Short mmCIF file of C-alpha atoms in Angstrom, two decimals:
data_model
loop_
_atom_site.label_atom_id
_atom_site.label_comp_id
_atom_site.label_asym_id
_atom_site.label_seq_id
_atom_site.Cartn_x
_atom_site.Cartn_y
_atom_site.Cartn_z
CA MET A 1453 11.97 45.04 2.04
CA ILE A 1454 11.66 48.07 4.39
CA LEU A 1455 10.96 47.36 8.05
CA LEU A 1456 8.56 50.02 9.37
CA ASP A 1457 8.04 51.00 12.96
CA PRO A 1458 4.98 49.01 14.09
CA GLU A 1459 3.36 51.97 15.78
CA GLY A 1460 3.97 54.30 12.85
CA GLN A 1461 2.70 51.68 10.42
CA GLN A 1462 -0.41 51.10 12.46
CA HIS A 1463 -1.25 54.80 12.80
CA GLY A 1464 -0.50 55.40 9.14
CA LYS A 1465 -3.16 52.83 8.22
CA LEU A 1466 -5.60 54.40 10.68
CA THR A 1467 -4.98 57.87 9.27
CA SER A 1468 -5.48 56.70 5.69
CA TYR A 1469 -8.52 54.47 6.04
CA VAL A 1470 -10.28 54.98 9.36
CA ALA A 1471 -12.55 57.95 9.95
CA GLY A 1472 -12.82 59.28 13.45
CA PRO A 1473 -11.49 61.74 15.94
CA THR A 1474 -7.86 62.75 15.96
CA VAL A 1475 -5.71 60.52 18.13
CA ARG A 1476 -2.84 62.16 20.03
CA LEU A 1477 0.45 60.34 19.60
CA PRO A 1478 2.32 59.46 22.76
CA ASP A 1479 5.34 61.48 23.77
CA ARG A 1480 8.66 60.32 22.41
CA VAL A 1481 10.49 58.00 24.72
CA ALA A 1482 13.89 59.18 25.84
CA GLY A 1483 16.68 57.75 23.77
CA ARG A 1484 14.49 57.00 20.77
CA SER A 1485 15.82 58.20 17.43
CA SER A 1486 14.24 61.38 16.12
CA ILE A 1487 14.54 60.19 12.54
CA LEU A 1488 11.13 59.36 11.17
CA LEU A 1489 10.76 56.53 8.68
CA PRO A 1490 9.05 57.45 5.41
CA ASP A 1491 5.73 56.00 4.49
CA TYR A 1492 5.46 53.04 2.07
CA GLU A 1493 5.00 55.08 -1.16
CA THR A 1494 7.97 57.33 -0.37
CA SER A 1495 10.14 54.36 0.53
CA GLN A 1496 9.31 52.59 -2.72
CA ALA A 1497 10.06 55.69 -4.74
CA GLN A 1498 13.42 56.15 -3.02
CA HIS A 1499 14.25 52.51 -3.51
CA ASN A 1500 13.47 52.62 -7.24
CA SER A 1501 15.52 55.84 -7.69
CA PRO A 1502 18.63 55.36 -5.52
CA SER A 1503 20.65 57.93 -7.48
CA SER A 1504 18.09 60.68 -7.12
CA PRO A 1505 19.45 63.78 -5.39
CA ASP A 1506 16.37 63.76 -3.18
CA SER A 1507 17.29 60.38 -1.69
CA SER A 1508 17.47 60.64 2.05
CA PRO A 1509 20.28 59.26 4.19
CA THR A 1510 17.77 57.00 5.86
CA SER A 1511 16.84 55.13 2.67
CA SER A 1512 20.50 54.74 1.69
CA THR A 1513 21.34 53.30 5.09
CA VAL A 1514 18.44 50.87 4.98
CA SER A 1515 19.33 49.70 1.46
CA PHE A 1516 22.99 49.23 2.45
CA ARG A 1517 22.02 47.18 5.49
CA LYS A 1518 19.66 45.07 3.39
CA TYR A 1519 22.23 44.09 0.78
CA SER A 1520 24.94 43.65 3.37
CA LEU A 1521 22.75 41.28 5.38
CA HIS A 1522 21.74 39.40 2.22
CA ASN A 1523 25.35 38.91 1.15
CA THR A 1524 26.31 37.77 4.64
CA VAL A 1525 23.53 35.16 4.75
CA ASP A 1526 24.43 33.88 1.28
CA SER A 1527 28.12 33.55 2.11
CA ARG A 1528 27.36 31.74 5.36
CA PHE A 1529 24.97 29.36 3.61
CA TRP A 1530 27.42 28.41 0.87
CA ARG A 1531 30.28 28.12 3.36
CA ALA A 1532 28.21 25.74 5.52
CA THR A 1533 27.24 23.73 2.43
CA LEU A 1534 30.88 23.34 1.39
CA TYR A 1535 31.85 22.29 4.91
CA ALA A 1536 29.06 19.68 4.99
CA LEU A 1537 30.10 18.33 1.58
CA ALA A 1538 33.72 18.08 2.68
CA ILE A 1539 32.75 16.23 5.86
CA TYR A 1540 30.54 13.82 3.86
CA ILE A 1541 33.36 13.02 1.42
CA ALA A 1542 35.82 12.53 4.27
CA LEU A 1543 33.48 10.13 6.09
CA SER A 1544 32.80 8.21 2.88
CA VAL A 1545 36.51 7.73 2.26
CA THR A 1546 37.46 6.84 5.84
CA ILE A 1547 34.50 4.55 6.58
CA GLY A 1548 32.97 3.35 3.31
CA VAL A 1549 36.15 2.30 1.52
CA PRO A 1550 37.53 0.18 4.39
CA LEU A 1551 34.14 -1.57 4.66
CA ILE A 1552 34.14 -2.37 0.96
CA VAL A 1553 37.75 -3.52 1.01
CA THR A 1554 37.12 -5.63 4.09
CA LYS A 1555 34.12 -7.35 2.50
CA LEU A 1556 35.97 -8.07 -0.71
CA THR A 1557 38.93 -9.39 1.23
CA HIS A 1558 36.67 -11.55 3.36
CA LYS A 1559 35.01 -12.91 0.23
CA HIS A 1560 38.30 -14.07 -1.20
CA LYS A 1561 39.61 -15.44 2.08
CA SER A 1562 36.52 -17.47 2.88
CA GLY A 1563 36.49 -19.20 -0.49
CA PRO A 1564 33.81 -19.35 -3.18
CA PRO A 1565 30.23 -20.12 -2.13
CA PRO A 1566 28.23 -22.97 -3.66
CA TRP A 1567 27.02 -21.98 -7.09
CA VAL A 1568 23.39 -20.95 -7.54
CA GLN A 1569 21.47 -19.99 -10.63
CA GLY A 1570 22.65 -16.64 -11.88
CA SER A 1571 25.87 -16.56 -9.87
CA ASP A 1572 29.37 -16.24 -11.23
CA ASP A 1573 30.54 -19.58 -12.56
CA ALA A 1574 34.06 -18.77 -11.46
CA ALA A 1575 33.00 -20.07 -8.06
CA LEU A 1576 32.64 -23.60 -9.42
CA ALA A 1577 35.21 -26.31 -8.93
CA SER A 1578 36.12 -26.44 -12.59
CA PRO A 1579 37.90 -24.36 -15.26
CA LEU A 1580 34.59 -24.15 -17.14
CA VAL A 1581 32.98 -20.73 -17.33
CA MET A 1582 29.54 -20.11 -18.82
CA MET A 1583 29.40 -16.92 -20.84
CA ASN A 1584 26.31 -14.72 -21.27
CA SER A 1585 25.91 -15.99 -24.81
CA GLY A 1586 25.32 -19.52 -23.54
CA LEU A 1587 28.69 -20.76 -24.77
CA PHE A 1588 31.62 -21.76 -22.61
CA ALA A 1589 35.02 -20.12 -22.41
CA MET A 1590 37.58 -22.60 -21.12
CA SER A 1591 41.24 -23.45 -20.94
CA SER A 1592 43.26 -24.38 -24.02
CA SER A 1593 42.96 -28.13 -23.37
CA ILE A 1594 39.18 -28.10 -23.75
CA ARG A 1595 37.65 -30.39 -26.36
CA CYS A 1596 34.24 -29.43 -27.73
CA ASN A 1597 31.74 -31.25 -29.95
CA THR A 1598 33.95 -34.28 -30.49
CA TRP A 1599 32.00 -37.49 -31.16
CA ASN A 1600 33.17 -41.09 -31.31
CA TYR A 1601 30.08 -42.36 -33.08
CA THR A 1602 27.07 -40.86 -34.86
CA ARG A 1603 24.16 -42.62 -36.54
CA MET A 1604 20.62 -41.90 -37.71
CA GLY A 1605 18.14 -44.24 -36.05
CA ASP A 1606 15.12 -45.89 -37.59
CA ASP A 1607 12.95 -43.51 -35.55
CA GLY A 1608 14.38 -40.53 -37.44
CA LEU A 1609 16.43 -39.31 -34.47
CA LEU A 1610 20.17 -38.65 -34.51
CA TYR A 1611 22.25 -40.60 -31.95
CA SER A 1612 25.71 -39.28 -31.03
CA MET A 1613 28.09 -40.85 -28.53
CA ALA A 1614 31.40 -39.84 -26.97
CA SER A 1615 33.61 -41.04 -24.11
CA TYR A 1616 36.39 -39.32 -22.20
CA PRO A 1617 38.89 -41.01 -19.86
CA LEU A 1618 39.82 -39.10 -16.71
CA HIS A 1619 42.34 -39.48 -13.95
CA PRO A 1620 40.44 -40.59 -10.81
CA SER A 1621 41.48 -37.66 -8.62
CA GLY A 1622 40.70 -34.02 -7.97
CA SER A 1623 37.27 -32.58 -8.72
CA PHE A 1624 34.51 -33.48 -11.16
CA SER A 1625 31.77 -31.17 -12.42
CA ILE A 1626 28.85 -31.55 -14.80
CA ARG A 1627 26.59 -28.65 -15.66
CA SER A 1628 24.10 -27.53 -18.25
CA SER A 1629 22.51 -24.27 -19.38
CA ALA A 1630 19.17 -25.95 -20.05
CA TRP A 1631 17.45 -23.65 -17.56
CA ASN A 1632 17.65 -20.90 -20.20
CA THR A 1633 14.91 -22.65 -22.20
CA LEU A 1634 12.36 -22.94 -19.39
CA ASN A 1635 10.35 -20.01 -20.75
CA ASN A 1636 8.97 -22.38 -23.40
CA SER A 1637 7.32 -25.27 -21.58
CA ASP A 1638 6.68 -27.13 -24.87
CA VAL A 1639 10.37 -27.54 -25.65
CA GLN A 1640 11.41 -31.17 -25.18
CA ILE A 1641 14.77 -31.04 -23.40
CA SER A 1642 15.63 -33.81 -20.98
CA GLY A 1643 18.55 -35.72 -19.61
CA ASP A 1644 19.83 -37.98 -16.89
CA LEU A 1645 23.07 -38.29 -14.96
CA THR A 1646 24.38 -41.50 -13.41
CA VAL A 1647 27.43 -41.70 -11.15
CA ASP A 1648 28.55 -45.22 -10.26
CA ILE A 1649 31.39 -47.75 -10.06
CA ASN A 1650 32.62 -49.23 -13.34
CA PRO A 1651 31.60 -52.90 -13.57
CA ASP A 1652 34.73 -53.63 -15.61
CA PRO A 1653 37.62 -54.24 -13.15
CA SER A 1654 40.22 -53.83 -15.92
CA VAL A 1655 39.46 -50.10 -16.31
CA THR A 1656 41.76 -48.05 -14.08
CA THR A 1657 40.56 -44.56 -15.02
CA ALA A 1658 37.36 -42.67 -14.46
CA VAL A 1659 35.28 -42.42 -17.63
CA PHE A 1660 32.69 -39.94 -18.87
CA TYR A 1661 30.16 -41.45 -21.28
CA LEU A 1662 27.90 -39.07 -23.17
CA THR A 1663 25.00 -39.88 -25.49
CA THR A 1664 22.77 -37.31 -27.17
CA VAL A 1665 19.53 -37.94 -29.02
CA SER A 1666 18.32 -35.03 -31.16
CA SER A 1667 15.58 -34.52 -33.70
CA SER A 1668 18.14 -33.23 -36.23
CA GLN A 1669 21.87 -32.77 -36.67
CA GLN A 1670 21.40 -29.01 -36.78
CA ILE A 1671 20.05 -28.98 -33.23
CA ARG A 1672 22.93 -31.12 -32.00
CA ASP A 1673 25.48 -28.88 -33.72
CA GLU A 1674 23.95 -25.81 -32.08
CA CYS A 1675 24.81 -27.28 -28.68
CA GLN A 1676 28.17 -26.44 -27.20
CA ILE A 1677 29.27 -29.66 -25.49
CA CYS A 1678 32.73 -29.42 -24.01
CA PHE A 1679 35.03 -31.50 -21.88
CA SER A 1680 38.05 -30.56 -19.75
CA PRO A 1681 40.66 -33.27 -19.10
CA GLU A 1682 42.67 -31.21 -16.62
CA ASP A 1683 42.94 -31.69 -12.84
CA ASP A 1684 39.45 -30.30 -12.27
CA ASP A 1685 37.67 -32.52 -14.73
CA GLY A 1686 34.31 -31.54 -16.08
CA ASP A 1687 31.69 -31.76 -18.76
CA SER A 1688 29.58 -28.75 -19.75
CA ARG A 1689 26.89 -28.21 -22.30
CA GLY A 1690 25.34 -25.06 -23.71
CA ILE A 1691 21.79 -25.68 -24.87
CA PRO A 1692 20.36 -23.65 -27.79
CA THR A 1693 17.61 -21.33 -26.62
CA ASN A 1694 15.68 -21.09 -29.91
CA LEU A 1695 14.20 -24.59 -29.96
CA THR A 1696 10.59 -25.03 -31.04
CA ALA A 1697 7.94 -27.42 -29.75
CA SER A 1698 8.55 -29.82 -32.65
CA GLN A 1699 12.24 -30.20 -31.78
CA SER A 1700 13.69 -32.44 -29.10
CA LEU A 1701 17.03 -32.94 -27.42
CA SER A 1702 18.05 -35.38 -24.70
CA PHE A 1703 21.30 -36.30 -22.96
CA ASN A 1704 22.54 -39.33 -21.11
CA ILE A 1705 25.65 -38.75 -18.99
CA THR A 1706 27.40 -41.52 -17.09
CA LEU A 1707 30.42 -41.02 -14.85
CA LEU A 1708 32.05 -44.28 -13.78
CA PHE A 1709 34.82 -44.52 -11.20
CA PRO A 1710 37.24 -47.44 -11.34
CA GLN A 1711 37.20 -50.38 -8.99
CA SER A 1712 40.10 -50.01 -6.59
CA SER A 1713 41.55 -51.96 -3.71
CA SER A 1714 41.95 -48.69 -1.80
CA GLN A 1715 39.39 -45.98 -1.19
CA LEU A 1716 39.24 -43.14 -3.73
CA GLN A 1717 39.22 -39.83 -1.87
CA LEU A 1718 38.20 -37.06 -4.27
CA ASP A 1719 37.92 -33.33 -3.72
CA ASN A 1720 34.53 -32.37 -5.15
CA LEU A 1721 31.62 -33.58 -7.21
CA VAL A 1722 29.56 -30.65 -8.50
CA SER A 1723 26.51 -30.72 -10.76
CA PHE A 1724 24.04 -28.15 -12.02
CA LEU A 1725 21.55 -29.93 -14.27
CA PRO A 1726 18.10 -28.27 -14.21
CA ASN A 1727 16.24 -30.62 -16.60
CA PHE A 1728 18.15 -33.76 -15.65
CA THR A 1729 17.32 -36.70 -13.44
CA GLN A 1730 20.38 -37.24 -11.24
CA ASN A 1731 21.26 -40.54 -9.60
CA ILE A 1732 24.29 -41.39 -7.47
CA GLY A 1733 24.79 -45.15 -7.26
CA PRO A 1734 26.12 -47.15 -4.27
CA ILE A 1735 29.61 -45.69 -4.56
CA SER A 1736 30.26 -45.44 -0.81
CA PRO A 1737 32.60 -46.43 0.79
CA ARG A 1738 34.73 -47.08 -2.32
CA VAL A 1739 34.54 -43.41 -3.32
CA THR A 1740 34.31 -40.47 -0.92
CA PHE A 1741 34.28 -36.71 -1.49
CA ASP A 1742 35.34 -33.72 0.51
CA SER A 1743 32.34 -31.85 -0.91
CA LEU A 1744 29.26 -33.01 -2.81
CA ILE A 1745 27.06 -30.32 -4.40
CA LEU A 1746 24.08 -31.39 -6.50
CA GLU A 1747 21.63 -28.87 -7.94
CA GLY A 1748 18.53 -29.49 -9.99
CA MET A 1749 15.27 -27.82 -10.84
CA GLN A 1750 12.44 -30.01 -12.14
CA MET A 1751 13.59 -33.62 -11.99
CA GLY A 1752 14.44 -35.90 -9.09
CA ILE A 1753 17.80 -36.31 -7.35
CA ASN A 1754 18.57 -39.69 -5.77
CA SER A 1755 21.52 -41.22 -3.94
CA ASP A 1756 21.82 -44.95 -3.26
CA SER A 1757 24.79 -44.34 -0.98
CA VAL A 1758 27.24 -41.44 -0.93
CA TRP A 1759 29.77 -40.25 1.64
CA ALA A 1760 31.25 -36.75 1.90
CA ASN A 1761 32.42 -34.31 4.52
CA THR A 1762 29.88 -31.74 3.35
CA ILE A 1763 26.77 -32.48 1.29
CA SER A 1764 24.42 -29.93 -0.26
CA VAL A 1765 21.52 -31.09 -2.44
CA THR A 1766 19.21 -28.37 -3.75
CA ASN A 1767 16.17 -28.92 -5.93
CA LEU A 1768 13.21 -26.77 -6.91
CA LEU A 1769 10.32 -28.88 -8.16
CA GLY A 1770 11.86 -32.34 -8.06
CA PRO A 1771 12.06 -34.75 -5.10
CA ILE A 1772 15.18 -35.66 -3.13
CA THR A 1773 15.54 -39.29 -2.10
CA GLY A 1774 18.17 -41.76 -0.97
CA THR A 1775 20.94 -42.31 1.56
CA PHE A 1776 23.45 -39.62 2.48
CA ASN A 1777 26.43 -39.80 4.86
CA ALA A 1778 28.19 -36.65 6.08
CA THR A 1779 30.81 -35.84 8.70
CA GLN A 1780 30.51 -32.04 8.85
CA SER A 1781 27.25 -30.81 7.32
CA LEU A 1782 24.34 -32.25 5.35
CA LYS A 1783 21.66 -30.12 3.68
CA LEU A 1784 18.67 -31.27 1.61
CA ASP A 1785 16.53 -28.42 0.31
CA THR A 1786 13.50 -28.29 -2.00
CA ILE A 1787 10.62 -25.86 -2.48
CA ASN A 1788 7.70 -27.84 -3.87
CA ALA A 1789 8.75 -31.48 -3.71
CA PRO A 1790 9.04 -34.21 -1.07
CA ILE A 1791 12.16 -35.28 0.79
CA SER A 1792 12.50 -38.96 1.66
CA ALA A 1793 15.96 -39.78 2.94
CA ASN A 1794 18.12 -41.83 5.25
CA LEU A 1795 20.82 -39.70 6.85
CA ILE A 1796 23.91 -40.86 8.69
CA VAL A 1797 25.62 -37.94 10.40
CA VAL A 1798 29.04 -38.65 11.83
CA GLN A 1799 30.98 -36.94 14.58
CA GLY A 1800 34.51 -38.01 13.70
CA PRO A 1801 37.34 -38.41 16.22
CA GLY A 1802 39.08 -35.13 16.97
CA ARG A 1803 36.33 -32.94 15.50
CA GLN A 1804 35.88 -29.83 17.66
CA GLY A 1805 32.56 -28.50 16.34
CA PRO A 1806 29.15 -30.13 15.97
CA THR A 1807 27.90 -31.95 12.88
CA PHE A 1808 24.94 -30.20 11.20
CA PHE A 1809 22.02 -31.63 9.24
CA SER A 1810 19.15 -29.71 7.66
CA LEU A 1811 15.95 -30.71 5.81
CA ASP A 1812 13.82 -27.96 4.29
CA THR A 1813 10.80 -27.91 1.99
CA GLY A 1814 7.60 -25.94 1.72
CA GLU A 1815 4.74 -27.67 -0.07
CA SER A 1816 5.33 -31.38 0.43
CA GLU A 1817 6.13 -33.97 3.07
CA ILE A 1818 9.40 -34.80 4.81
CA ASN A 1819 10.11 -38.42 5.74
CA ALA A 1820 13.55 -39.02 7.19
CA ASN A 1821 15.50 -41.44 9.35
CA VAL A 1822 18.56 -39.95 11.01
CA VAL A 1823 21.31 -42.07 12.56
CA LEU A 1824 23.84 -40.43 14.88
CA LEU A 1825 27.31 -41.96 14.78
CA ALA A 1826 30.03 -40.82 17.19
CA PRO A 1827 32.88 -42.51 19.09
CA PRO A 1828 32.89 -42.43 22.89
CA SER A 1829 35.73 -39.88 23.05
CA THR A 1830 33.94 -37.04 21.25
CA ASN A 1831 33.28 -33.56 22.60
CA PRO A 1832 31.01 -33.81 25.68
CA HIS A 1833 29.12 -30.71 24.55
CA ILE A 1834 26.65 -30.63 21.66
CA ASN A 1835 27.71 -33.15 19.00
CA PHE A 1836 24.82 -32.82 16.55
CA ILE A 1837 22.57 -29.94 15.47
CA GLY A 1838 19.53 -30.58 13.27
CA HIS A 1839 17.02 -28.18 11.70
CA ILE A 1840 13.86 -29.55 10.06
CA ARG A 1841 11.44 -27.07 8.50
CA ASN A 1842 8.23 -27.34 6.50
CA PHE A 1843 5.21 -25.18 5.78
CA ASP A 1844 2.34 -27.06 4.16
CA GLY A 1845 3.48 -30.67 4.38
CA SER A 1846 3.75 -33.28 7.10
CA ILE A 1847 6.98 -34.10 8.93
CA ARG A 1848 7.82 -37.62 10.05
CA LEU A 1849 11.27 -37.88 11.59
CA ASN A 1850 13.00 -40.76 13.39
CA VAL A 1851 16.29 -40.06 15.17
CA SER A 1852 18.37 -42.88 16.62
CA HIS A 1853 21.92 -43.62 17.74
CA ASP A 1854 24.11 -46.15 16.01
CA PRO A 1855 24.48 -49.25 18.25
CA SER A 1856 28.16 -48.41 18.76
CA THR A 1857 27.42 -44.80 19.73
CA PRO A 1858 26.90 -43.78 23.37
CA PRO A 1859 24.22 -41.17 24.19
CA ALA A 1860 25.21 -38.05 22.23
CA PRO A 1861 23.99 -34.49 22.86
CA LEU A 1862 21.57 -33.38 20.15
CA ASP A 1863 20.10 -29.95 19.40
CA LEU A 1864 17.06 -30.68 17.23
CA ARG A 1865 14.66 -27.98 16.02
CA ILE A 1866 11.56 -28.82 13.98
CA GLN A 1867 9.15 -26.21 12.65
CA ASN A 1868 5.92 -26.75 10.73
CA SER A 1869 2.99 -24.47 9.94
CA GLN A 1870 -0.01 -26.22 8.42
CA ALA A 1871 0.51 -29.97 8.66
CA PRO A 1872 1.12 -32.66 11.32
CA CYS A 1873 4.55 -33.19 12.81
CA ASN A 1874 5.66 -36.56 14.23
CA VAL A 1875 9.14 -36.83 15.77
CA SER A 1876 10.55 -39.97 17.38
CA LEU A 1877 13.77 -40.11 19.40
CA ASP A 1878 15.40 -43.27 20.74
CA SER A 1879 16.03 -43.89 24.42
CA LYS A 1880 19.63 -42.67 24.16
CA PHE A 1881 18.46 -39.15 23.46
CA SER A 1882 19.56 -36.59 26.03
CA GLY A 1883 18.28 -33.01 26.04
CA ASN A 1884 15.31 -30.67 26.28
CA TYR A 1885 12.06 -31.10 24.42
CA ASP A 1886 9.76 -28.19 23.61
CA LEU A 1887 6.54 -28.74 21.65
CA ALA A 1888 4.05 -26.00 20.82
CA SER A 1889 0.91 -26.08 18.68
CA LYS A 1890 -1.24 -22.97 18.27
CA LEU A 1891 -4.49 -24.49 17.01
CA SER A 1892 -4.18 -28.16 17.86
CA SER A 1893 -2.69 -30.59 20.37
CA ALA A 1894 0.85 -31.57 21.30
CA TYR A 1895 1.72 -35.05 22.52
CA VAL A 1896 4.75 -36.64 24.18
CA SER A 1897 4.96 -40.42 24.26
CA LEU A 1898 7.58 -41.99 26.57
CA ALA A 1899 8.81 -45.57 26.56
CA SER A 1900 8.30 -47.45 29.81
CA ASN A 1901 11.73 -49.11 29.71
CA LEU A 1902 14.39 -46.44 30.27
CA ASP A 1903 17.72 -48.23 30.47
CA ASP A 1904 20.81 -46.53 31.84
CA TYR A 1905 23.29 -46.05 28.98
CA SER A 1906 25.62 -43.83 30.97
CA SER A 1907 27.62 -43.93 34.17
CA SER A 1908 26.62 -40.33 34.95
CA GLY A 1909 23.41 -41.37 36.66
CA SER A 1910 20.00 -42.87 36.01
CA ARG A 1911 17.81 -41.68 33.18
CA GLN A 1912 15.37 -38.95 34.13
CA ILE A 1913 12.39 -37.17 32.62
CA GLN A 1914 11.64 -33.74 34.02
CA PRO A 1915 8.49 -32.11 32.55
CA GLU A 1916 8.27 -28.35 33.03
CA ILE A 1917 5.11 -27.48 31.06
CA ASP A 1918 2.37 -30.02 30.37
CA THR A 1919 -0.70 -28.52 28.70
CA ILE A 1920 -2.84 -29.56 25.74
CA SER A 1921 -0.98 -27.38 23.24
CA SER A 1922 2.44 -27.17 24.88
CA LYS A 1923 4.87 -29.72 26.26
CA ARG A 1924 8.27 -28.78 27.62
CA GLY A 1925 10.83 -30.61 29.68
CA TRP A 1926 14.11 -32.48 29.76
CA VAL A 1927 15.08 -36.10 29.36
CA GLY A 1928 18.53 -37.55 29.91
CA PHE A 1929 21.04 -38.97 32.33
CA GLY A 1930 22.26 -37.37 35.53
CA SER A 1931 21.51 -33.70 36.10
CA LYS A 1932 20.02 -31.35 33.54
CA PRO A 1933 22.66 -29.25 31.69
CA SER A 1934 22.10 -25.63 30.73
CA TYR A 1935 23.11 -25.61 27.07
CA TYR A 1936 20.43 -27.81 25.45
CA ASP A 1937 17.36 -26.31 23.79
CA PRO A 1938 15.86 -28.72 21.22
CA HIS A 1939 12.20 -28.27 20.36
CA THR A 1940 9.48 -29.00 17.85
CA GLN A 1941 6.94 -26.42 16.81
CA GLY A 1942 3.68 -26.50 14.86
CA THR A 1943 1.11 -23.85 14.03
CA PHE A 1944 -2.13 -25.56 13.08
CA PHE A 1945 -1.85 -29.32 13.33
CA ASP A 1946 -0.80 -31.96 15.84
CA CYS A 1947 2.76 -32.25 17.14
CA LEU A 1948 3.89 -35.64 18.45
CA LEU A 1949 7.21 -36.40 20.13
CA GLY A 1950 7.96 -39.98 21.08
CA TYR A 1951 10.77 -41.83 22.83
CA TRP A 1952 11.30 -45.53 22.38
CA ASP A 1953 13.75 -48.06 23.70
CA THR A 1954 16.39 -49.40 21.32
#
């Protein structure tokens, strides 16, 4: 492109296209070059014929400057691009890699998380690993599809039974791949799990009993049912995914622990049984676990009495019921099913942190009784933290201290959206209360008899906010501390907080 003098270009256009009197050009300014630029047609001709002998020095100079400038811009652009790419790679190596390495290292150091559907089965407390094909790859000591007894019943169904003795120590796991068949709701797959104490006192080992009932031997043989007798004992079953509506398959699994004069302290009990009803019998305090993890999907999970340091019970469409005792954390979680439970949360001697409990569902009610158990010498700061959450179901919660437990600090948070919320705390409760309801009323009911359970001073109630939809204040002994913040919260329906005398 040729850059023309603006004045010359303008007057050239006037000369060519505008009729009128002759316009006198201004005198040349001192210092201005006397070289006149050619018009557009001449410039184009010179540019298209650079080797012509008639080419003027002016056109050659302009062409040289053009290509020189173009090459300079291109070189600077590519040089800047290379520099930017090098800086990007350097930053990725120096920042990205350490972050990835740190996260992977942290993952291994912190231990495997509780197993959820679709996660890596290597995180389970067992040498059993579910492969993508639905079968199980296990250690060399695994026994699969071994039956003690098989018979054809009068009802045309095949009954198969097996039993496996286990050493009563370490970890126990039971899991099934039945969730793979949920795409066909007509398929009849069911089962139940029972964990209890063996009624026979002469049996000194733990025993797995397994019974299957199938509509044909072919269906049973397509199952991969395996057992591991090693330290981390377990039973796993791969369910065929090509069953039709006319076929049926059911399992009955029983795990019995021996009667013992001393308490059996086991590492873990882990289950993942989507189509199974799961029931833990009254095994506490004869049998305790460091960790109890129960997972289901459609059927109920119940515990008559179980004790563990950490308890996690997760269900999808089935209810959670029973009695649970935990010393570190206790979590009951469903999505579209009720929770009805008795919880005993324990703050053991020497424990530095609080004991947690959590109840969570979305489309059904929560009914729970929580008992706080702690010795007098526990941490004077917060001993218990509880989170209760619902969306479209009522909450009815009673929290009380064990008779042997002095008033213990409690951080209790309850949240509901579209259903009533009723929370009752005994007269030993000490802490803040904070109730809020957006479209309805909030109530606080206080017992008239407020006995002094502490030597730190008389029991006091200090309301801060007292309106129709919001109640906030503090209740306790002595002076109000600064680190309590329990509250209940509702969106549409009534919130009720009550204190009663024990």
